[in-house]
PDB file of N, CA and C in Angstrom:
ATOM      1  N   MET A   1       0.527  12.942  42.510  1.00 52.00           N
ATOM      2  CA  MET A   1       1.081  14.075  41.796  1.00 52.00           C
ATOM      3  C   MET A   1       2.392  14.526  42.424  1.00 52.00           C
ATOM      4  N   GLY A   2       2.877  13.791  43.411  1.00 53.00           N
ATOM      5  CA  GLY A   2       4.117  14.163  44.061  1.00 53.00           C
ATOM      6  C   GLY A   2       5.329  14.047  43.152  1.00 53.00           C
ATOM      7  N   HIS A   3       5.230  13.268  42.077  1.00 57.00           N
ATOM      8  CA  HIS A   3       6.363  13.139  41.165  1.00 57.00           C
ATOM      9  C   HIS A   3       6.542  14.396  40.312  1.00 57.00           C
ATOM     10  N   CYS A   4       5.573  15.293  40.322  1.00 60.00           N
ATOM     11  CA  CYS A   4       5.639  16.519  39.517  1.00 60.00           C
ATOM     12  C   CYS A   4       6.281  17.629  40.336  1.00 60.00           C
ATOM     13  N   ALA A   5       7.585  17.561  40.519  1.00 63.00           N
ATOM     14  CA  ALA A   5       8.248  18.571  41.343  1.00 63.00           C
ATOM     15  C   ALA A   5       9.734  18.645  41.033  1.00 63.00           C
ATOM     16  N   CYS A   6      10.268  19.813  41.209  1.00 65.00           N
ATOM     17  CA  CYS A   6      11.712  20.067  41.242  1.00 65.00           C
ATOM     18  C   CYS A   6      12.465  19.706  39.969  1.00 65.00           C
ATOM     19  N   GLY A   7      11.822  19.617  38.862  1.00 66.00           N
ATOM     20  CA  GLY A   7      12.509  19.317  37.623  1.00 66.00           C
ATOM     21  C   GLY A   7      12.340  20.442  36.627  1.00 66.00           C
ATOM     22  N   PRO A   8      12.923  20.280  35.453  1.00 71.00           N
ATOM     23  CA  PRO A   8      12.717  21.290  34.419  1.00 71.00           C
ATOM     24  C   PRO A   8      11.272  21.222  33.929  1.00 71.00           C
ATOM     25  N   GLY A   9      10.806  22.276  33.389  1.00 76.00           N
ATOM     26  CA  GLY A   9       9.434  22.290  32.892  1.00 76.00           C
ATOM     27  C   GLY A   9       8.553  23.175  33.738  1.00 76.00           C
ATOM     28  N   ALA A  10       7.317  22.771  33.882  1.00 80.00           N
ATOM     29  CA  ALA A  10       6.316  23.576  34.591  1.00 80.00           C
ATOM     30  C   ALA A  10       5.532  22.694  35.554  1.00 80.00           C
ATOM     31  N   PRO A  11       6.160  22.291  36.683  1.00 78.00           N
ATOM     32  CA  PRO A  11       5.535  21.325  37.573  1.00 78.00           C
ATOM     33  C   PRO A  11       4.498  21.871  38.545  1.00 78.00           C
ATOM     34  N   ARG A  12       4.354  23.176  38.637  1.00 79.00           N
ATOM     35  CA  ARG A  12       3.409  23.726  39.619  1.00 79.00           C
ATOM     36  C   ARG A  12       2.039  23.942  38.987  1.00 79.00           C
ATOM     37  N   PHE A  13       1.051  23.223  39.508  1.00 81.00           N
ATOM     38  CA  PHE A  13      -0.319  23.405  39.026  1.00 81.00           C
ATOM     39  C   PHE A  13      -1.314  23.258  40.165  1.00 81.00           C
ATOM     40  N   GLY A  14      -0.912  23.770  41.348  1.00 79.00           N
ATOM     41  CA  GLY A  14      -1.809  23.806  42.491  1.00 79.00           C
ATOM     42  C   GLY A  14      -1.843  22.559  43.333  1.00 79.00           C
ATOM     43  N   GLN A  15      -0.893  21.628  43.131  1.00 72.00           N
ATOM     44  CA  GLN A  15      -1.004  20.365  43.838  1.00 72.00           C
ATOM     45  C   GLN A  15      -0.555  20.408  45.293  1.00 72.00           C
ATOM     46  N   PHE A  16       0.538  21.047  45.669  1.00 63.00           N
ATOM     47  CA  PHE A  16       0.874  21.072  47.084  1.00 63.00           C
ATOM     48  C   PHE A  16       1.625  22.287  47.567  1.00 63.00           C
ATOM     49  N   TRP A  17       2.265  23.034  46.802  1.00 60.00           N
ATOM     50  CA  TRP A  17       2.893  24.257  47.284  1.00 60.00           C
ATOM     51  C   TRP A  17       2.596  25.354  46.291  1.00 60.00           C
ATOM     52  N   PRO A  18       1.885  26.382  46.723  1.00 56.00           N
ATOM     53  CA  PRO A  18       1.413  27.386  45.777  1.00 56.00           C
ATOM     54  C   PRO A  18       2.505  28.285  45.215  1.00 56.00           C
ATOM     55  N   GLY A  19       3.496  28.656  46.012  1.00 55.00           N
ATOM     56  CA  GLY A  19       4.525  29.565  45.512  1.00 55.00           C
ATOM     57  C   GLY A  19       3.980  30.966  45.310  1.00 55.00           C
ATOM     58  N   SER A  20       4.844  31.848  44.918  1.00 52.00           N
ATOM     59  CA  SER A  20       4.458  33.247  44.767  1.00 52.00           C
ATOM     60  C   SER A  20       3.656  33.495  43.501  1.00 52.00           C
ATOM     61  N   ASN A  21       3.660  32.547  42.579  1.00 55.00           N
ATOM     62  CA  ASN A  21       2.972  32.742  41.305  1.00 55.00           C
ATOM     63  C   ASN A  21       1.665  31.949  41.216  1.00 55.00           C
ATOM     64  N   ALA A  22       1.097  31.582  42.356  1.00 61.00           N
ATOM     65  CA  ALA A  22      -0.126  30.774  42.369  1.00 61.00           C
ATOM     66  C   ALA A  22      -1.297  31.543  41.771  1.00 61.00           C
ATOM     67  N   MET A  23      -2.113  30.829  41.013  1.00 70.00           N
ATOM     68  CA  MET A  23      -3.315  31.422  40.434  1.00 70.00           C
ATOM     69  C   MET A  23      -4.523  30.688  40.992  1.00 70.00           C
ATOM     70  N   ASN A  24      -5.478  31.435  41.462  1.00 78.00           N
ATOM     71  CA  ASN A  24      -6.660  30.860  42.086  1.00 78.00           C
ATOM     72  C   ASN A  24      -7.785  30.706  41.061  1.00 78.00           C
ATOM     73  N   GLU A  25      -7.521  29.891  40.034  1.00 84.00           N
ATOM     74  CA  GLU A  25      -8.527  29.625  39.007  1.00 84.00           C
ATOM     75  C   GLU A  25      -8.348  28.201  38.501  1.00 84.00           C
ATOM     76  N   SER A  26      -9.414  27.610  38.015  1.00 87.00           N
ATOM     77  CA  SER A  26      -9.387  26.192  37.656  1.00 87.00           C
ATOM     78  C   SER A  26      -8.459  25.867  36.490  1.00 87.00           C
ATOM     79  N   SER A  27      -8.129  26.824  35.653  1.00 88.00           N
ATOM     80  CA  SER A  27      -7.227  26.541  34.534  1.00 88.00           C
ATOM     81  C   SER A  27      -5.778  26.355  34.983  1.00 88.00           C
ATOM     82  N   HIS A  28      -5.435  26.823  36.196  1.00 87.00           N
ATOM     83  CA  HIS A  28      -4.073  26.735  36.713  1.00 87.00           C
ATOM     84  C   HIS A  28      -3.970  25.937  38.017  1.00 87.00           C
ATOM     85  N   ASN A  29      -5.074  25.423  38.532  1.00 89.00           N
ATOM     86  CA  ASN A  29      -5.064  24.760  39.832  1.00 89.00           C
ATOM     87  C   ASN A  29      -5.859  23.455  39.731  1.00 89.00           C
ATOM     88  N   ILE A  30      -5.182  22.342  39.907  1.00 87.00           N
ATOM     89  CA  ILE A  30      -5.805  21.036  39.706  1.00 87.00           C
ATOM     90  C   ILE A  30      -6.961  20.789  40.668  1.00 87.00           C
ATOM     91  N   LEU A  31      -6.836  21.232  41.917  1.00 88.00           N
ATOM     92  CA  LEU A  31      -7.923  21.037  42.871  1.00 88.00           C
ATOM     93  C   LEU A  31      -9.165  21.818  42.444  1.00 88.00           C
ATOM     94  N   LEU A  32      -8.983  23.070  42.034  1.00 91.00           N
ATOM     95  CA  LEU A  32     -10.123  23.865  41.577  1.00 91.00           C
ATOM     96  C   LEU A  32     -10.726  23.290  40.297  1.00 91.00           C
ATOM     97  N   ALA A  33      -9.889  22.704  39.443  1.00 93.00           N
ATOM     98  CA  ALA A  33     -10.398  22.056  38.229  1.00 93.00           C
ATOM     99  C   ALA A  33     -11.269  20.856  38.591  1.00 93.00           C
ATOM    100  N   PHE A  34     -10.847  20.076  39.595  1.00 93.00           N
ATOM    101  CA  PHE A  34     -11.658  18.936  40.038  1.00 93.00           C
ATOM    102  C   PHE A  34     -12.980  19.401  40.647  1.00 93.00           C
ATOM    103  N   VAL A  35     -12.937  20.480  41.423  1.00 93.00           N
ATOM    104  CA  VAL A  35     -14.167  21.027  42.006  1.00 93.00           C
ATOM    105  C   VAL A  35     -15.117  21.461  40.893  1.00 93.00           C
ATOM    106  N   ASP A  36     -14.588  22.148  39.885  1.00 94.00           N
ATOM    107  CA  ASP A  36     -15.410  22.593  38.759  1.00 94.00           C
ATOM    108  C   ASP A  36     -16.013  21.396  38.019  1.00 94.00           C
ATOM    109  N   TRP A  37     -15.233  20.331  37.895  1.00 95.00           N
ATOM    110  CA  TRP A  37     -15.700  19.118  37.223  1.00 95.00           C
ATOM    111  C   TRP A  37     -16.846  18.463  38.006  1.00 95.00           C
ATOM    112  N   VAL A  38     -16.652  18.303  39.306  1.00 97.00           N
ATOM    113  CA  VAL A  38     -17.657  17.639  40.136  1.00 97.00           C
ATOM    114  C   VAL A  38     -18.910  18.498  40.309  1.00 97.00           C
ATOM    115  N   GLU A  39     -18.717  19.774  40.605  1.00 97.00           N
ATOM    116  CA  GLU A  39     -19.866  20.626  40.926  1.00 97.00           C
ATOM    117  C   GLU A  39     -20.573  21.201  39.705  1.00 97.00           C
ATOM    118  N   ASN A  40     -19.828  21.430  38.613  1.00 95.00           N
ATOM    119  CA  ASN A  40     -20.410  22.086  37.436  1.00 95.00           C
ATOM    120  C   ASN A  40     -20.388  21.231  36.177  1.00 95.00           C
ATOM    121  N   LYS A  41     -19.889  19.990  36.294  1.00 96.00           N
ATOM    122  CA  LYS A  41     -19.823  19.065  35.152  1.00 96.00           C
ATOM    123  C   LYS A  41     -18.955  19.600  34.014  1.00 96.00           C
ATOM    124  N   VAL A  42     -17.891  20.349  34.372  1.00 93.00           N
ATOM    125  CA  VAL A  42     -16.958  20.891  33.379  1.00 93.00           C
ATOM    126  C   VAL A  42     -15.614  20.192  33.576  1.00 93.00           C
ATOM    127  N   ALA A  43     -15.370  19.147  32.778  1.00 93.00           N
ATOM    128  CA  ALA A  43     -14.116  18.396  32.888  1.00 93.00           C
ATOM    129  C   ALA A  43     -12.979  19.179  32.235  1.00 93.00           C
ATOM    130  N   PRO A  44     -11.807  19.208  32.868  1.00 93.00           N
ATOM    131  CA  PRO A  44     -10.684  19.944  32.284  1.00 93.00           C
ATOM    132  C   PRO A  44     -10.054  19.188  31.112  1.00 93.00           C
ATOM    133  N   ASP A  45      -9.742  19.888  30.039  1.00 92.00           N
ATOM    134  CA  ASP A  45      -8.963  19.310  28.944  1.00 92.00           C
ATOM    135  C   ASP A  45      -7.481  19.518  29.199  1.00 92.00           C
ATOM    136  N   THR A  46      -7.149  20.653  29.803  1.00 93.00           N
ATOM    137  CA  THR A  46      -5.757  20.979  30.112  1.00 93.00           C
ATOM    138  C   THR A  46      -5.685  21.686  31.462  1.00 93.00           C
ATOM    139  N   ILE A  47      -4.494  21.648  32.048  1.00 90.00           N
ATOM    140  CA  ILE A  47      -4.152  22.431  33.237  1.00 90.00           C
ATOM    141  C   ILE A  47      -2.856  23.145  32.891  1.00 90.00           C
ATOM    142  N   VAL A  48      -2.774  24.424  33.199  1.00 90.00           N
ATOM    143  CA  VAL A  48      -1.560  25.188  32.930  1.00 90.00           C
ATOM    144  C   VAL A  48      -0.616  25.029  34.113  1.00 90.00           C
ATOM    145  N   GLY A  49       0.582  24.540  33.843  1.00 87.00           N
ATOM    146  CA  GLY A  49       1.618  24.430  34.860  1.00 87.00           C
ATOM    147  C   GLY A  49       2.572  25.602  34.752  1.00 87.00           C
ATOM    148  N   THR A  50       3.192  25.939  35.867  1.00 85.00           N
ATOM    149  CA  THR A  50       4.136  27.051  35.925  1.00 85.00           C
ATOM    150  C   THR A  50       5.473  26.529  36.424  1.00 85.00           C
ATOM    151  N   SER A  51       6.559  27.096  35.923  1.00 82.00           N
ATOM    152  CA  SER A  51       7.891  26.680  36.355  1.00 82.00           C
ATOM    153  C   SER A  51       8.137  27.093  37.801  1.00 82.00           C
ATOM    154  N   GLU A  52       9.157  26.507  38.405  1.00 76.00           N
ATOM    155  CA  GLU A  52       9.516  26.812  39.791  1.00 76.00           C
ATOM    156  C   GLU A  52       9.699  28.309  40.000  1.00 76.00           C
ATOM    157  N   GLU A  53      10.307  28.988  39.036  1.00 75.00           N
ATOM    158  CA  GLU A  53      10.581  30.419  39.156  1.00 75.00           C
ATOM    159  C   GLU A  53       9.394  31.275  38.727  1.00 75.00           C
ATOM    160  N   GLY A  54       8.418  30.668  38.084  1.00 73.00           N
ATOM    161  CA  GLY A  54       7.257  31.404  37.604  1.00 73.00           C
ATOM    162  C   GLY A  54       7.463  32.060  36.253  1.00 73.00           C
ATOM    163  N   ALA A  55       8.593  31.785  35.609  1.00 80.00           N
ATOM    164  CA  ALA A  55       8.919  32.440  34.342  1.00 80.00           C
ATOM    165  C   ALA A  55       8.300  31.741  33.133  1.00 80.00           C
ATOM    166  N   GLU A  56       8.030  30.452  33.247  1.00 84.00           N
ATOM    167  CA  GLU A  56       7.524  29.694  32.105  1.00 84.00           C
ATOM    168  C   GLU A  56       6.227  28.976  32.458  1.00 84.00           C
ATOM    169  N   THR A  57       5.395  28.794  31.447  1.00 87.00           N
ATOM    170  CA  THR A  57       4.181  27.997  31.611  1.00 87.00           C
ATOM    171  C   THR A  57       4.103  26.993  30.468  1.00 87.00           C
ATOM    172  N   ARG A  58       3.366  25.929  30.702  1.00 88.00           N
ATOM    173  CA  ARG A  58       3.049  24.978  29.644  1.00 88.00           C
ATOM    174  C   ARG A  58       1.788  24.238  30.035  1.00 88.00           C
ATOM    175  N   ILE A  59       1.127  23.677  29.052  1.00 90.00           N
ATOM    176  CA  ILE A  59      -0.102  22.959  29.352  1.00 90.00           C
ATOM    177  C   ILE A  59       0.188  21.491  29.641  1.00 90.00           C
ATOM    178  N   HIS A  60      -0.606  20.943  30.534  1.00 90.00           N
ATOM    179  CA  HIS A  60      -0.613  19.519  30.828  1.00 90.00           C
ATOM    180  C   HIS A  60      -1.957  19.017  30.309  1.00 90.00           C
ATOM    181  N   CYS A  61      -1.923  18.048  29.429  1.00 92.00           N
ATOM    182  CA  CYS A  61      -3.116  17.593  28.707  1.00 92.00           C
ATOM    183  C   CYS A  61      -3.799  16.427  29.407  1.00 92.00           C
ATOM    184  N   ARG A  62      -5.094  16.276  29.146  1.00 90.00           N
ATOM    185  CA  ARG A  62      -5.833  15.134  29.684  1.00 90.00           C
ATOM    186  C   ARG A  62      -5.382  13.864  28.958  1.00 90.00           C
ATOM    187  N   TYR A  63      -5.442  12.762  29.659  1.00 90.00           N
ATOM    188  CA  TYR A  63      -5.101  11.468  29.080  1.00 90.00           C
ATOM    189  C   TYR A  63      -6.160  11.091  28.048  1.00 90.00           C
ATOM    190  N   PRO A  64      -5.791  10.556  26.928  1.00 92.00           N
ATOM    191  CA  PRO A  64      -4.508  10.015  26.496  1.00 92.00           C
ATOM    192  C   PRO A  64      -3.656  11.005  25.701  1.00 92.00           C
ATOM    193  N   MET A  65      -4.043  12.265  25.677  1.00 93.00           N
ATOM    194  CA  MET A  65      -3.247  13.271  24.973  1.00 93.00           C
ATOM    195  C   MET A  65      -1.942  13.517  25.732  1.00 93.00           C
ATOM    196  N   GLN A  66      -0.965  14.107  25.052  1.00 91.00           N
ATOM    197  CA  GLN A  66       0.260  14.502  25.728  1.00 91.00           C
ATOM    198  C   GLN A  66       0.725  15.840  25.175  1.00 91.00           C
ATOM    199  N   SER A  67       1.409  16.585  26.027  1.00 89.00           N
ATOM    200  CA  SER A  67       1.903  17.904  25.666  1.00 89.00           C
ATOM    201  C   SER A  67       3.148  17.750  24.792  1.00 89.00           C
ATOM    202  N   VAL A  68       3.103  18.351  23.597  1.00 90.00           N
ATOM    203  CA  VAL A  68       4.191  18.220  22.627  1.00 90.00           C
ATOM    204  C   VAL A  68       4.608  19.606  22.160  1.00 90.00           C
ATOM    205  N   TRP A  69       5.915  19.844  22.093  1.00 89.00           N
ATOM    206  CA  TRP A  69       6.478  21.109  21.618  1.00 89.00           C
ATOM    207  C   TRP A  69       6.480  21.095  20.095  1.00 89.00           C
ATOM    208  N   ASP A  70       5.922  22.133  19.477  1.00 89.00           N
ATOM    209  CA  ASP A  70       5.879  22.186  18.012  1.00 89.00           C
ATOM    210  C   ASP A  70       6.890  23.169  17.429  1.00 89.00           C
ATOM    211  N   GLY A  71       7.805  23.632  18.254  1.00 91.00           N
ATOM    212  CA  GLY A  71       8.806  24.595  17.806  1.00 91.00           C
ATOM    213  C   GLY A  71       8.461  26.022  18.192  1.00 91.00           C
ATOM    214  N   GLY A  72       7.228  26.257  18.604  1.00 89.00           N
ATOM    215  CA  GLY A  72       6.805  27.590  19.017  1.00 89.00           C
ATOM    216  C   GLY A  72       6.007  27.605  20.302  1.00 89.00           C
ATOM    217  N   LYS A  73       5.312  26.491  20.559  1.00 88.00           N
ATOM    218  CA  LYS A  73       4.509  26.388  21.777  1.00 88.00           C
ATOM    219  C   LYS A  73       4.173  24.921  22.031  1.00 88.00           C
ATOM    220  N   PHE A  74       3.672  24.643  23.237  1.00 88.00           N
ATOM    221  CA  PHE A  74       3.209  23.299  23.557  1.00 88.00           C
ATOM    222  C   PHE A  74       1.752  23.162  23.150  1.00 88.00           C
ATOM    223  N   GLY A  75       1.397  21.998  22.637  1.00 91.00           N
ATOM    224  CA  GLY A  75       0.017  21.700  22.278  1.00 91.00           C
ATOM    225  C   GLY A  75      -0.298  20.263  22.635  1.00 91.00           C
ATOM    226  N   CYS A  76      -1.558  19.935  22.721  1.00 93.00           N
ATOM    227  CA  CYS A  76      -1.987  18.571  23.053  1.00 93.00           C
ATOM    228  C   CYS A  76      -2.081  17.745  21.777  1.00 93.00           C
ATOM    229  N   MET A  77      -1.409  16.609  21.786  1.00 92.00           N
ATOM    230  CA  MET A  77      -1.399  15.692  20.653  1.00 92.00           C
ATOM    231  C   MET A  77      -1.736  14.293  21.164  1.00 92.00           C
ATOM    232  N   PRO A  78      -2.243  13.426  20.281  1.00 91.00           N
ATOM    233  CA  PRO A  78      -2.504  12.047  20.705  1.00 91.00           C
ATOM    234  C   PRO A  78      -1.237  11.407  21.253  1.00 91.00           C
ATOM    235  N   GLY A  79      -1.354  10.752  22.395  1.00 79.00           N
ATOM    236  CA  GLY A  79      -0.203  10.129  23.036  1.00 79.00           C
ATOM    237  C   GLY A  79       0.125   8.780  22.443  1.00 79.00           C
ATOM    238  N   GLY A  80       1.380   8.405  22.556  1.00 62.00           N
ATOM    239  CA  GLY A  80       1.813   7.087  22.111  1.00 62.00           C
ATOM    240  C   GLY A  80       1.627   6.072  23.217  1.00 62.00           C
ATOM    241  N   THR A  81       1.826   4.847  22.891  1.00 52.00           N
ATOM    242  CA  THR A  81       1.680   3.794  23.899  1.00 52.00           C
ATOM    243  C   THR A  81       3.024   3.271  24.294  1.00 52.00           C
TER     244      THR A  81
END
């Protein structure tokens, strides 16, 4: 997950640097989502990422879905190959 950093978008989702906008819940933190999956059998469909500044969020979808902008918000759509 190291490639998810320092670019436009919403790369922060609990992977290595929490920042001032960190959320301690499985919907925003990949490690907590994995714990919930292993311990409670609740697999994540999405993880909410936050921008470097904390001003923007977007969802990161489970494979093979991909996050697509529909003109108003991001949603999970079937991914291409």
